[in-house]
Amino acid sequence: MNITEKILSEKVGYEVNPGEIIEANVDLVMSHDGTSPPAIKTFEKIADKVWDPEKIAIVFDHNIPANTIGSAEFQKVARNFIKKQGITHHYINGEGICHQVLPEKGLVEPGKIIVGADSHTCTYGAFGAFSTGMGATDIAMVYATGKTWFKVPEAIKIQVEGELGNLTSKDIILNIIGKVGIAGATYQSAEFCGKTIDNLDVASRMTMTNMAIEMGAKNGIMEPNDATIDYVCRRTGKSRNQLNIKKSDKDSVYSKEYYFDINNMEEQIACPNDVDNVKPISKVEGTSIDQGVIGSCTNGRLIDLKNAAEVLDGKKIHEDVRLIVLPASREIYLQALDKGYIKTFMESGAIVCNPGCGPCLGAHMGVLSEGETAISTTNRNFKGRMGDPKSSVYLANSKVVAASAIKGFIARPEN
């Protein structure tokens, strides 16, 4: 059995098989300021009290601070629900993006089933959890019962070998999505393995599982490495022996297996308007840009800010470019302050915003106008994703975004 099958089997008490419909107990359910109100509205039609206020997390990140009256009203609904139901885990005053905050707060562990009212909930698979996004109605049922149903997914195996060098895990996952396609892993469990994956730090692993949904996967998952286990132990206060770590058997069955050798790979760029429209940077160098964005639940972590700050150190943003930086959490923002990265961004001419999703979904703090082009560390570049339908978004790692902001066009960082 593979990791996902083992987690689901343990939760239901018998050995599950791909394609089977199961009902399982949930360990944690998450919603944010954009998805909590519709879930709450449905919940209030079916129940008075949540099943367990200690297993629900609500995070404000999509429109924080509120940028419209509608956003403010949504947040008011969620705040009232938190108070009425006694929700223990609420992060509603700018703590950061849900997918960064939950691991930081020690709510994510190997072997757990975690569901969230956000498609990038698959991020927690980096910690060896089964995690997936769901709609508001399903989330309301979890609020009420602590249970949900799944069709047990088939699994695809994605083996990655080679040295990172100057590349990042963003380049790896973009390359994978470019080969597999935006629907190539639909309702599959995308299991990442190989020496390259084994050697990745926690932040880099989160980037990869975060984008599993961009190829249609039900979940992305990895066997936790030592760095990940140490992180979880530090955040939860548990010992290694207390964690429920699952590993795939050597004879696990996969619907498809992919092999990627990254040794001679260039930086990868996802071009408009699909995440699988991926090209090596040499094919798009010189494309003029109006805006750069460094942040999001994909690449707003400390290593991303460090990489960008090193490129920007002593340089100035091109006069025709806005560079927007959004740390993924308050904790990361404070660490970046201590290390001088924020000072570097400010001195280069970048705009540093509070932790949150901001321009990633075209909400605020960086919406594009007609005909404008952005290069971003975010996870989606669909038509109109970051603003006007006639704008364009390219996806890249933070070093490329920083280098491009200096030049005024898509450029690779100087070694």
mmCIF file of C-alpha atoms in Angstrom:
data_model
loop_
_atom_site.group_PDB
_atom_site.id
_atom_site.type_symbol
_atom_site.label_atom_id
_atom_site.label_comp_id
_atom_site.label_asym_id
_atom_site.label_seq_id
_atom_site.Cartn_x
_atom_site.Cartn_y
_atom_site.Cartn_z
ATOM 1 C CA MET A 1 0.000 0.000 0.000
ATOM 2 C CA ASN A 2 1.086 3.582 -0.585
ATOM 3 C CA ILE A 3 1.101 6.384 2.016
ATOM 4 C CA THR A 4 -2.348 7.702 1.147
ATOM 5 C CA GLU A 5 -3.950 4.237 1.223
ATOM 6 C CA LYS A 6 -2.358 3.526 4.598
ATOM 7 C CA ILE A 7 -3.635 6.765 6.140
ATOM 8 C CA LEU A 8 -7.173 6.242 4.831
ATOM 9 C CA SER A 9 -7.194 2.556 5.838
ATOM 10 C CA GLU A 10 -6.183 3.378 9.382
ATOM 11 C CA LYS A 11 -8.923 5.984 9.684
ATOM 12 C CA VAL A 12 -11.724 3.674 8.555
ATOM 13 C CA GLY A 13 -10.395 0.522 10.248
ATOM 14 C CA TYR A 14 -10.024 -1.683 7.197
ATOM 15 C CA GLU A 15 -7.887 -1.958 4.070
ATOM 16 C CA VAL A 16 -9.166 0.385 1.380
ATOM 17 C CA ASN A 17 -8.786 0.098 -2.383
ATOM 18 C CA PRO A 18 -8.647 2.749 -5.136
ATOM 19 C CA GLY A 19 -12.104 3.715 -6.384
ATOM 20 C CA GLU A 20 -13.822 2.705 -3.156
ATOM 21 C CA ILE A 21 -16.138 5.234 -1.460
ATOM 22 C CA ILE A 22 -15.342 5.614 2.240
ATOM 23 C CA GLU A 23 -16.452 7.748 5.176
ATOM 24 C CA ALA A 24 -13.631 8.866 7.448
ATOM 25 C CA ASN A 25 -13.138 10.904 10.602
ATOM 26 C CA VAL A 26 -11.326 14.191 10.013
ATOM 27 C CA ASP A 27 -8.488 15.362 12.266
ATOM 28 C CA LEU A 28 -8.616 19.031 11.266
ATOM 29 C CA VAL A 29 -10.812 21.242 9.099
ATOM 30 C CA MET A 30 -9.792 24.702 7.890
ATOM 31 C CA SER A 31 -11.567 27.608 6.257
ATOM 32 C CA HIS A 32 -10.543 31.192 5.560
ATOM 33 C CA ASP A 33 -12.206 34.585 5.318
ATOM 34 C CA GLY A 34 -13.421 33.912 1.798
ATOM 35 C CA THR A 35 -14.860 30.445 2.398
ATOM 36 C CA SER A 36 -15.955 30.477 6.054
ATOM 37 C CA PRO A 37 -19.196 32.480 5.569
ATOM 38 C CA PRO A 38 -20.772 30.175 2.940
ATOM 39 C CA ALA A 39 -19.749 27.145 5.026
ATOM 40 C CA ILE A 40 -21.229 28.778 8.140
ATOM 41 C CA LYS A 41 -24.475 29.593 6.311
ATOM 42 C CA THR A 42 -24.908 25.942 5.331
ATOM 43 C CA PHE A 43 -23.830 24.661 8.754
ATOM 44 C CA GLU A 44 -26.462 26.759 10.515
ATOM 45 C CA LYS A 45 -29.166 25.016 8.474
ATOM 46 C CA ILE A 46 -28.123 21.572 9.729
ATOM 47 C CA ALA A 47 -26.678 21.976 13.249
ATOM 48 C CA ASP A 48 -26.416 24.257 16.270
ATOM 49 C CA LYS A 49 -22.999 23.227 17.617
ATOM 50 C CA VAL A 50 -19.827 22.165 15.834
ATOM 51 C CA TRP A 51 -18.622 18.645 16.502
ATOM 52 C CA ASP A 52 -15.306 19.742 18.042
ATOM 53 C CA PRO A 53 -14.233 23.399 18.363
ATOM 54 C CA GLU A 54 -10.609 22.301 18.891
ATOM 55 C CA LYS A 55 -10.419 20.637 15.464
ATOM 56 C CA ILE A 56 -11.498 23.650 13.430
ATOM 57 C CA ALA A 57 -9.108 26.372 12.257
ATOM 58 C CA ILE A 58 -10.229 29.679 10.745
ATOM 59 C CA VAL A 59 -7.680 32.008 9.145
ATOM 60 C CA PHE A 60 -8.143 35.435 7.575
ATOM 61 C CA ASP A 61 -5.720 35.756 4.671
ATOM 62 C CA HIS A 62 -7.434 36.401 1.341
ATOM 63 C CA ASN A 63 -8.590 39.970 1.997
ATOM 64 C CA ILE A 64 -6.754 41.096 5.102
ATOM 65 C CA PRO A 65 -7.118 43.897 6.036
ATOM 66 C CA ALA A 66 -10.616 43.984 4.524
ATOM 67 C CA ASN A 67 -10.476 45.866 1.222
ATOM 68 C CA THR A 68 -14.207 46.177 0.514
ATOM 69 C CA ILE A 69 -17.428 46.393 2.518
ATOM 70 C CA GLY A 70 -18.235 42.882 1.315
ATOM 71 C CA SER A 71 -14.939 41.536 2.665
ATOM 72 C CA ALA A 72 -15.551 43.282 5.984
ATOM 73 C CA GLU A 73 -19.019 41.720 6.235
ATOM 74 C CA PHE A 74 -17.637 38.256 5.453
ATOM 75 C CA GLN A 75 -15.045 38.628 8.188
ATOM 76 C CA LYS A 76 -17.698 39.812 10.648
ATOM 77 C CA VAL A 77 -19.740 36.661 10.007
ATOM 78 C CA ALA A 78 -16.679 34.493 10.676
ATOM 79 C CA ARG A 79 -15.728 36.411 13.832
ATOM 80 C CA ASN A 80 -19.210 35.955 15.264
ATOM 81 C CA PHE A 81 -19.113 32.237 14.465
ATOM 82 C CA ILE A 82 -15.723 31.862 16.168
ATOM 83 C CA LYS A 83 -17.066 33.461 19.351
ATOM 84 C CA LYS A 84 -20.388 31.629 19.334
ATOM 85 C CA GLN A 85 -18.833 28.195 18.743
ATOM 86 C CA GLY A 86 -15.707 28.715 20.868
ATOM 87 C CA ILE A 87 -13.372 27.892 17.988
ATOM 88 C CA THR A 88 -9.911 27.345 19.507
ATOM 89 C CA HIS A 89 -7.667 27.880 16.507
ATOM 90 C CA HIS A 90 -8.444 31.255 14.953
ATOM 91 C CA TYR A 91 -5.848 33.447 13.253
ATOM 92 C CA ILE A 92 -7.748 36.491 12.080
ATOM 93 C CA ASN A 93 -5.528 39.484 12.756
ATOM 94 C CA GLY A 94 -2.886 39.221 10.074
ATOM 95 C CA GLU A 95 -0.999 36.102 11.213
ATOM 96 C CA GLY A 96 -0.579 35.074 7.597
ATOM 97 C CA ILE A 97 -1.681 32.658 4.909
ATOM 98 C CA CYS A 98 -3.588 29.595 6.140
ATOM 99 C CA HIS A 99 -1.272 27.034 4.557
ATOM 100 C CA GLN A 100 1.757 28.574 6.265
ATOM 101 C CA VAL A 101 0.118 29.405 9.587
ATOM 102 C CA LEU A 102 -1.342 25.956 10.328
ATOM 103 C CA PRO A 103 2.015 24.130 10.206
ATOM 104 C CA GLU A 104 3.649 26.959 12.186
ATOM 105 C CA LYS A 105 1.026 26.585 14.917
ATOM 106 C CA GLY A 106 1.644 22.831 15.207
ATOM 107 C CA LEU A 107 -1.704 21.780 13.726
ATOM 108 C CA VAL A 108 -0.254 19.657 10.904
ATOM 109 C CA GLU A 109 1.223 16.201 11.509
ATOM 110 C CA PRO A 110 2.014 13.059 9.509
ATOM 111 C CA GLY A 111 -0.821 10.567 9.212
ATOM 112 C CA LYS A 112 -3.606 13.091 9.771
ATOM 113 C CA ILE A 113 -6.601 13.691 7.533
ATOM 114 C CA ILE A 114 -6.910 17.441 6.973
ATOM 115 C CA VAL A 115 -9.548 19.080 4.807
ATOM 116 C CA GLY A 116 -9.862 22.741 3.950
ATOM 117 C CA ALA A 117 -12.140 25.097 2.061
ATOM 118 C CA ASP A 118 -9.276 26.050 -0.240
ATOM 119 C CA SER A 119 -7.858 24.126 -3.173
ATOM 120 C CA HIS A 120 -4.255 24.464 -1.973
ATOM 121 C CA THR A 121 -4.972 22.527 1.222
ATOM 122 C CA CYS A 122 -2.926 19.789 -0.456
ATOM 123 C CA THR A 123 0.137 21.701 0.869
ATOM 124 C CA TYR A 124 0.113 19.672 4.105
ATOM 125 C CA GLY A 125 1.052 16.539 2.204
ATOM 126 C CA ALA A 126 4.621 17.824 2.576
ATOM 127 C CA PHE A 127 4.331 16.650 6.189
ATOM 128 C CA GLY A 128 3.027 13.192 5.307
ATOM 129 C CA ALA A 129 -0.638 14.085 5.930
ATOM 130 C CA PHE A 130 -3.569 13.312 3.637
ATOM 131 C CA SER A 131 -4.894 16.784 2.919
ATOM 132 C CA THR A 132 -7.277 18.026 0.274
ATOM 133 C CA GLY A 133 -9.538 20.936 -0.597
ATOM 134 C CA MET A 134 -13.329 20.785 -0.474
ATOM 135 C CA GLY A 135 -16.325 22.991 -1.182
ATOM 136 C CA ALA A 136 -18.263 24.974 1.416
ATOM 137 C CA THR A 137 -21.178 22.498 1.682
ATOM 138 C CA ASP A 138 -18.830 19.596 2.416
ATOM 139 C CA ILE A 139 -16.937 21.731 4.939
ATOM 140 C CA ALA A 140 -20.232 22.546 6.684
ATOM 141 C CA MET A 141 -20.906 18.822 7.089
ATOM 142 C CA VAL A 142 -17.452 18.361 8.607
ATOM 143 C CA TYR A 143 -18.144 21.244 11.008
ATOM 144 C CA ALA A 144 -21.289 19.395 12.094
ATOM 145 C CA THR A 145 -20.165 15.761 12.128
ATOM 146 C CA GLY A 146 -16.373 15.565 12.019
ATOM 147 C CA LYS A 147 -16.671 13.187 9.098
ATOM 148 C CA THR A 148 -16.585 13.319 5.325
ATOM 149 C CA TRP A 149 -16.563 10.953 2.389
ATOM 150 C CA PHE A 150 -13.814 10.251 -0.126
ATOM 151 C CA LYS A 151 -13.337 8.140 -3.171
ATOM 152 C CA VAL A 152 -10.003 6.465 -2.498
ATOM 153 C CA PRO A 153 -7.673 7.882 -5.166
ATOM 154 C CA GLU A 154 -5.341 5.929 -7.370
ATOM 155 C CA ALA A 155 -1.755 7.104 -7.014
ATOM 156 C CA ILE A 156 0.898 8.304 -9.421
ATOM 157 C CA LYS A 157 4.556 8.084 -8.481
ATOM 158 C CA ILE A 158 6.757 11.078 -9.317
ATOM 159 C CA GLN A 159 10.432 10.340 -8.808
ATOM 160 C CA VAL A 160 12.891 13.234 -8.957
ATOM 161 C CA GLU A 161 16.656 12.815 -9.116
ATOM 162 C CA GLY A 162 19.531 15.254 -9.558
ATOM 163 C CA GLU A 163 21.175 18.224 -7.890
ATOM 164 C CA LEU A 164 19.254 21.474 -7.382
ATOM 165 C CA GLY A 165 22.229 23.744 -7.997
ATOM 166 C CA ASN A 166 20.841 27.233 -8.661
ATOM 167 C CA LEU A 167 17.329 25.895 -9.172
ATOM 168 C CA THR A 168 14.519 25.749 -6.622
ATOM 169 C CA SER A 169 11.678 23.333 -5.971
ATOM 170 C CA LYS A 170 9.389 25.788 -7.825
ATOM 171 C CA ASP A 171 11.328 24.958 -10.992
ATOM 172 C CA ILE A 172 10.901 21.247 -10.285
ATOM 173 C CA ILE A 173 7.144 21.376 -9.761
ATOM 174 C CA LEU A 174 6.593 23.636 -12.783
ATOM 175 C CA ASN A 175 8.557 21.202 -14.912
ATOM 176 C CA ILE A 176 6.475 18.314 -13.568
ATOM 177 C CA ILE A 177 3.182 20.118 -14.219
ATOM 178 C CA GLY A 178 4.370 20.989 -17.718
ATOM 179 C CA LYS A 179 4.916 17.287 -18.460
ATOM 180 C CA VAL A 180 1.928 15.807 -16.605
ATOM 181 C CA GLY A 181 -0.551 18.523 -17.692
ATOM 182 C CA ILE A 182 -3.206 20.460 -15.787
ATOM 183 C CA ALA A 183 -5.562 17.472 -15.846
ATOM 184 C CA GLY A 184 -2.969 14.690 -16.009
ATOM 185 C CA ALA A 185 -3.335 13.704 -12.361
ATOM 186 C CA THR A 186 -7.061 14.333 -11.894
ATOM 187 C CA TYR A 187 -8.306 12.732 -8.652
ATOM 188 C CA GLN A 188 -4.980 10.948 -8.217
ATOM 189 C CA SER A 189 -2.698 10.971 -5.215
ATOM 190 C CA ALA A 190 0.546 12.563 -6.452
ATOM 191 C CA GLU A 191 3.341 10.941 -4.460
ATOM 192 C CA PHE A 192 6.738 12.635 -4.734
ATOM 193 C CA CYS A 193 9.896 10.658 -4.050
ATOM 194 C CA GLY A 194 13.553 10.300 -5.045
ATOM 195 C CA LYS A 195 16.877 11.569 -3.724
ATOM 196 C CA THR A 196 16.107 15.179 -4.704
ATOM 197 C CA ILE A 197 12.868 15.139 -2.703
ATOM 198 C CA ASP A 198 14.590 13.437 0.237
ATOM 199 C CA ASN A 199 17.100 16.280 0.424
ATOM 200 C CA LEU A 200 14.655 19.200 0.184
ATOM 201 C CA ASP A 201 14.046 21.475 3.161
ATOM 202 C CA VAL A 202 10.539 21.869 4.592
ATOM 203 C CA ALA A 203 9.712 25.066 2.713
ATOM 204 C CA SER A 204 10.751 23.584 -0.632
ATOM 205 C CA ARG A 205 8.680 20.461 -0.048
ATOM 206 C CA MET A 206 5.632 22.598 0.775
ATOM 207 C CA THR A 207 6.010 24.413 -2.556
ATOM 208 C CA MET A 208 5.717 21.129 -4.427
ATOM 209 C CA THR A 209 2.747 19.615 -2.629
ATOM 210 C CA ASN A 210 1.042 23.027 -2.726
ATOM 211 C CA MET A 211 0.950 22.901 -6.525
ATOM 212 C CA ALA A 212 -0.200 19.273 -6.833
ATOM 213 C CA ILE A 213 -3.708 20.619 -7.420
ATOM 214 C CA GLU A 214 -2.413 22.425 -10.525
ATOM 215 C CA MET A 215 -2.216 19.069 -12.286
ATOM 216 C CA GLY A 216 -5.612 18.019 -10.955
ATOM 217 C CA ALA A 217 -4.374 15.822 -8.101
ATOM 218 C CA LYS A 218 -6.658 14.972 -5.181
ATOM 219 C CA ASN A 219 -3.662 15.328 -2.892
ATOM 220 C CA GLY A 220 0.101 15.663 -3.031
ATOM 221 C CA ILE A 221 2.120 13.727 -0.501
ATOM 222 C CA MET A 222 5.682 12.868 0.541
ATOM 223 C CA GLU A 223 7.246 10.622 3.103
ATOM 224 C CA PRO A 224 8.533 13.033 5.786
ATOM 225 C CA ASN A 225 12.323 13.426 5.829
ATOM 226 C CA ASP A 226 14.412 14.255 8.909
ATOM 227 C CA ALA A 227 14.063 18.016 8.390
ATOM 228 C CA THR A 228 10.280 17.694 8.229
ATOM 229 C CA ILE A 229 10.081 15.456 11.293
ATOM 230 C CA ASP A 230 12.278 17.855 13.268
ATOM 231 C CA TYR A 231 10.024 20.761 12.203
ATOM 232 C CA VAL A 232 6.838 18.958 13.294
ATOM 233 C CA CYS A 233 8.357 17.920 16.622
ATOM 234 C CA ARG A 234 9.451 21.490 17.290
ATOM 235 C CA ARG A 235 6.014 22.890 16.452
ATOM 236 C CA THR A 236 3.886 20.281 18.210
ATOM 237 C CA GLY A 237 6.110 19.523 21.199
ATOM 238 C CA LYS A 238 5.915 15.815 20.353
ATOM 239 C CA SER A 239 8.773 13.356 19.990
ATOM 240 C CA ARG A 240 9.505 11.491 16.771
ATOM 241 C CA ASN A 241 8.067 8.309 18.282
ATOM 242 C CA GLN A 242 4.757 10.047 18.904
ATOM 243 C CA LEU A 243 4.240 10.888 15.231
ATOM 244 C CA ASN A 244 2.137 8.668 12.970
ATOM 245 C CA ILE A 245 4.555 8.431 10.028
ATOM 246 C CA LYS A 246 3.473 6.321 7.065
ATOM 247 C CA LYS A 247 5.732 5.015 4.301
ATOM 248 C CA SER A 248 4.795 3.461 0.992
ATOM 249 C CA ASP A 249 5.572 -0.226 0.586
ATOM 250 C CA LYS A 250 8.204 -1.127 -1.984
ATOM 251 C CA ASP A 251 5.597 -3.070 -3.968
ATOM 252 C CA SER A 252 2.987 -0.277 -3.953
ATOM 253 C CA VAL A 253 0.838 -0.146 -7.088
ATOM 254 C CA TYR A 254 0.679 3.124 -9.050
ATOM 255 C CA SER A 255 -1.529 3.975 -12.011
ATOM 256 C CA LYS A 256 1.446 5.744 -13.611
ATOM 257 C CA GLU A 257 5.092 6.420 -12.786
ATOM 258 C CA TYR A 258 7.115 9.465 -13.843
ATOM 259 C CA TYR A 259 10.860 10.014 -13.668
ATOM 260 C CA PHE A 260 12.479 13.455 -13.731
ATOM 261 C CA ASP A 261 16.206 14.194 -13.957
ATOM 262 C CA ILE A 262 16.847 17.855 -13.081
ATOM 263 C CA ASN A 263 20.631 17.898 -13.529
ATOM 264 C CA ASN A 264 20.621 19.944 -16.742
ATOM 265 C CA MET A 265 17.360 21.772 -16.282
ATOM 266 C CA GLU A 266 17.021 25.545 -16.701
ATOM 267 C CA GLU A 267 14.793 27.743 -14.559
ATOM 268 C CA GLN A 268 11.186 27.026 -15.523
ATOM 269 C CA ILE A 269 8.512 29.593 -16.381
ATOM 270 C CA ALA A 270 4.758 28.939 -16.603
ATOM 271 C CA CYS A 271 3.479 31.172 -19.392
ATOM 272 C CA PRO A 272 -0.033 32.611 -19.841
ATOM 273 C CA ASN A 273 -2.717 31.380 -19.396
ATOM 274 C CA ASP A 274 -2.213 27.854 -18.017
ATOM 275 C CA VAL A 275 0.090 26.459 -15.360
ATOM 276 C CA ASP A 276 1.154 23.625 -17.679
ATOM 277 C CA ASN A 277 2.278 26.054 -20.393
ATOM 278 C CA VAL A 278 5.816 25.706 -19.070
ATOM 279 C CA LYS A 279 8.963 26.751 -20.921
ATOM 280 C CA PRO A 280 12.636 27.013 -19.984
ATOM 281 C CA ILE A 281 13.591 30.589 -19.201
ATOM 282 C CA SER A 282 15.743 30.816 -22.336
ATOM 283 C CA LYS A 283 12.519 30.694 -24.405
ATOM 284 C CA VAL A 284 10.906 33.702 -22.691
ATOM 285 C CA GLU A 285 13.857 35.878 -21.644
ATOM 286 C CA GLY A 286 13.345 39.496 -22.625
ATOM 287 C CA THR A 287 9.556 39.518 -22.213
ATOM 288 C CA SER A 288 8.648 42.958 -20.854
ATOM 289 C CA ILE A 289 6.960 43.118 -17.421
ATOM 290 C CA ASP A 290 5.052 45.733 -15.441
ATOM 291 C CA GLN A 291 4.908 43.997 -12.083
ATOM 292 C CA GLY A 292 6.687 41.391 -9.994
ATOM 293 C CA VAL A 293 5.111 39.558 -7.048
ATOM 294 C CA ILE A 294 7.016 37.605 -4.402
ATOM 295 C CA GLY A 295 4.784 35.816 -1.907
ATOM 296 C CA SER A 296 1.768 33.474 -1.622
ATOM 297 C CA CYS A 297 1.222 30.073 -0.010
ATOM 298 C CA THR A 298 3.566 28.691 -2.665
ATOM 299 C CA ASN A 299 6.630 30.897 -2.339
ATOM 300 C CA GLY A 300 6.294 33.451 0.431
ATOM 301 C CA ARG A 301 8.535 31.617 2.873
ATOM 302 C CA LEU A 302 11.836 32.741 4.347
ATOM 303 C CA ILE A 303 14.005 30.934 1.790
ATOM 304 C CA ASP A 304 12.072 32.661 -1.023
ATOM 305 C CA LEU A 305 12.612 36.078 0.567
ATOM 306 C CA LYS A 306 16.280 35.275 1.169
ATOM 307 C CA ASN A 307 16.793 34.245 -2.461
ATOM 308 C CA ALA A 308 15.130 37.408 -3.724
ATOM 309 C CA ALA A 309 16.968 39.689 -1.292
ATOM 310 C CA GLU A 310 20.328 38.297 -2.405
ATOM 311 C CA VAL A 311 19.490 39.131 -6.020
ATOM 312 C CA LEU A 312 18.217 42.608 -5.107
ATOM 313 C CA ASP A 313 20.989 43.543 -2.680
ATOM 314 C CA GLY A 314 22.498 46.868 -3.784
ATOM 315 C CA LYS A 315 20.255 47.030 -6.880
ATOM 316 C CA LYS A 316 17.223 49.118 -7.818
ATOM 317 C CA ILE A 317 13.875 48.043 -9.236
ATOM 318 C CA HIS A 318 13.402 49.158 -12.860
ATOM 319 C CA GLU A 319 11.531 52.459 -13.048
ATOM 320 C CA ASP A 320 8.720 50.887 -15.096
ATOM 321 C CA VAL A 321 8.165 47.975 -12.686
ATOM 322 C CA ARG A 322 6.343 47.555 -9.368
ATOM 323 C CA LEU A 323 7.741 44.796 -7.171
ATOM 324 C CA ILE A 324 5.360 43.634 -4.434
ATOM 325 C CA VAL A 325 6.595 41.445 -1.574
ATOM 326 C CA LEU A 326 4.230 39.642 0.815
ATOM 327 C CA PRO A 327 5.741 37.349 3.478
ATOM 328 C CA ALA A 328 3.587 34.254 3.988
ATOM 329 C CA SER A 329 3.211 34.811 7.732
ATOM 330 C CA ARG A 330 3.909 37.222 10.545
ATOM 331 C CA GLU A 331 6.605 34.871 11.833
ATOM 332 C CA ILE A 332 8.350 34.929 8.459
ATOM 333 C CA TYR A 333 7.999 38.718 8.263
ATOM 334 C CA LEU A 334 9.732 39.079 11.653
ATOM 335 C CA GLN A 335 12.505 36.679 10.644
ATOM 336 C CA ALA A 336 13.005 38.604 7.392
ATOM 337 C CA LEU A 337 13.213 41.834 9.397
ATOM 338 C CA ASP A 338 15.867 40.362 11.674
ATOM 339 C CA LYS A 339 17.924 39.139 8.734
ATOM 340 C CA GLY A 340 17.729 42.464 6.880
ATOM 341 C CA TYR A 341 15.744 41.171 3.909
ATOM 342 C CA ILE A 342 12.922 43.681 4.386
ATOM 343 C CA LYS A 343 15.435 46.534 4.460
ATOM 344 C CA THR A 344 16.940 45.247 1.214
ATOM 345 C CA PHE A 345 13.502 45.127 -0.428
ATOM 346 C CA MET A 346 12.633 48.629 0.719
ATOM 347 C CA GLU A 347 15.964 50.072 -0.400
ATOM 348 C CA SER A 348 15.580 48.463 -3.820
ATOM 349 C CA GLY A 349 12.237 50.214 -4.313
ATOM 350 C CA ALA A 350 9.947 47.265 -3.641
ATOM 351 C CA ILE A 351 6.578 47.572 -1.897
ATOM 352 C CA VAL A 352 6.423 45.340 1.183
ATOM 353 C CA CYS A 353 2.881 44.400 2.258
ATOM 354 C CA ASN A 354 1.441 42.604 5.263
ATOM 355 C CA PRO A 355 1.243 38.790 5.227
ATOM 356 C CA GLY A 356 -1.648 37.524 3.129
ATOM 357 C CA CYS A 357 -2.768 36.329 -0.281
ATOM 358 C CA GLY A 358 -3.177 39.809 -1.768
ATOM 359 C CA PRO A 359 -2.596 39.950 -5.526
ATOM 360 C CA CYS A 360 -2.406 36.163 -6.040
ATOM 361 C CA LEU A 361 -6.152 35.957 -6.583
ATOM 362 C CA GLY A 362 -6.590 39.481 -7.919
ATOM 363 C CA ALA A 363 -8.054 40.595 -4.592
ATOM 364 C CA HIS A 364 -6.024 43.668 -3.715
ATOM 365 C CA MET A 365 -2.505 45.051 -3.260
ATOM 366 C CA GLY A 366 -1.418 44.515 -6.842
ATOM 367 C CA VAL A 367 -4.300 44.054 -9.277
ATOM 368 C CA LEU A 368 -3.264 44.273 -12.947
ATOM 369 C CA SER A 369 -4.874 46.574 -15.507
ATOM 370 C CA GLU A 370 -5.591 45.794 -19.159
ATOM 371 C CA GLY A 371 -2.483 44.841 -21.142
ATOM 372 C CA GLU A 372 -0.158 44.619 -18.129
ATOM 373 C CA THR A 373 2.193 41.714 -17.516
ATOM 374 C CA ALA A 374 3.352 40.292 -14.183
ATOM 375 C CA ILE A 375 5.905 37.687 -13.208
ATOM 376 C CA SER A 376 4.996 36.083 -9.925
ATOM 377 C CA THR A 377 5.939 33.355 -7.454
ATOM 378 C CA THR A 378 2.250 32.479 -7.046
ATOM 379 C CA ASN A 379 0.569 29.270 -8.196
ATOM 380 C CA ARG A 380 -1.908 30.212 -10.924
ATOM 381 C CA ASN A 381 -1.762 32.274 -14.086
ATOM 382 C CA PHE A 382 -5.264 31.768 -15.471
ATOM 383 C CA LYS A 383 -6.879 34.459 -17.593
ATOM 384 C CA GLY A 384 -7.892 37.310 -15.291
ATOM 385 C CA ARG A 385 -6.409 35.619 -12.229
ATOM 386 C CA MET A 386 -4.518 38.712 -11.082
ATOM 387 C CA GLY A 387 -6.804 41.378 -12.492
ATOM 388 C CA ASP A 388 -8.008 42.398 -15.937
ATOM 389 C CA PRO A 389 -8.798 39.491 -18.310
ATOM 390 C CA LYS A 390 -6.460 41.116 -20.834
ATOM 391 C CA SER A 391 -3.496 41.076 -18.454
ATOM 392 C CA SER A 392 -0.872 38.298 -18.406
ATOM 393 C CA VAL A 393 0.846 36.383 -15.609
ATOM 394 C CA TYR A 394 4.062 34.355 -15.755
ATOM 395 C CA LEU A 395 5.048 32.068 -12.854
ATOM 396 C CA ALA A 396 8.626 31.620 -11.663
ATOM 397 C CA ASN A 397 10.834 31.244 -8.608
ATOM 398 C CA SER A 398 11.648 34.266 -6.424
ATOM 399 C CA LYS A 399 15.172 34.704 -7.801
ATOM 400 C CA VAL A 400 13.849 35.038 -11.331
ATOM 401 C CA VAL A 401 11.125 37.456 -10.216
ATOM 402 C CA ALA A 402 13.701 39.644 -8.443
ATOM 403 C CA ALA A 403 16.095 39.604 -11.407
ATOM 404 C CA SER A 404 13.243 40.449 -13.776
ATOM 405 C CA ALA A 405 12.118 43.363 -11.589
ATOM 406 C CA ILE A 406 15.618 44.849 -11.853
ATOM 407 C CA LYS A 407 15.841 44.454 -15.627
ATOM 408 C CA GLY A 408 12.275 45.339 -16.562
ATOM 409 C CA PHE A 409 11.893 42.081 -18.481
ATOM 410 C CA ILE A 410 12.015 38.350 -17.713
ATOM 411 C CA ALA A 411 15.614 37.588 -16.865
ATOM 412 C CA ARG A 412 17.580 34.870 -15.152
ATOM 413 C CA PRO A 413 19.473 35.836 -11.982
ATOM 414 C CA GLU A 414 23.192 36.452 -12.337
ATOM 415 C CA ASN A 415 25.210 33.741 -10.602
#
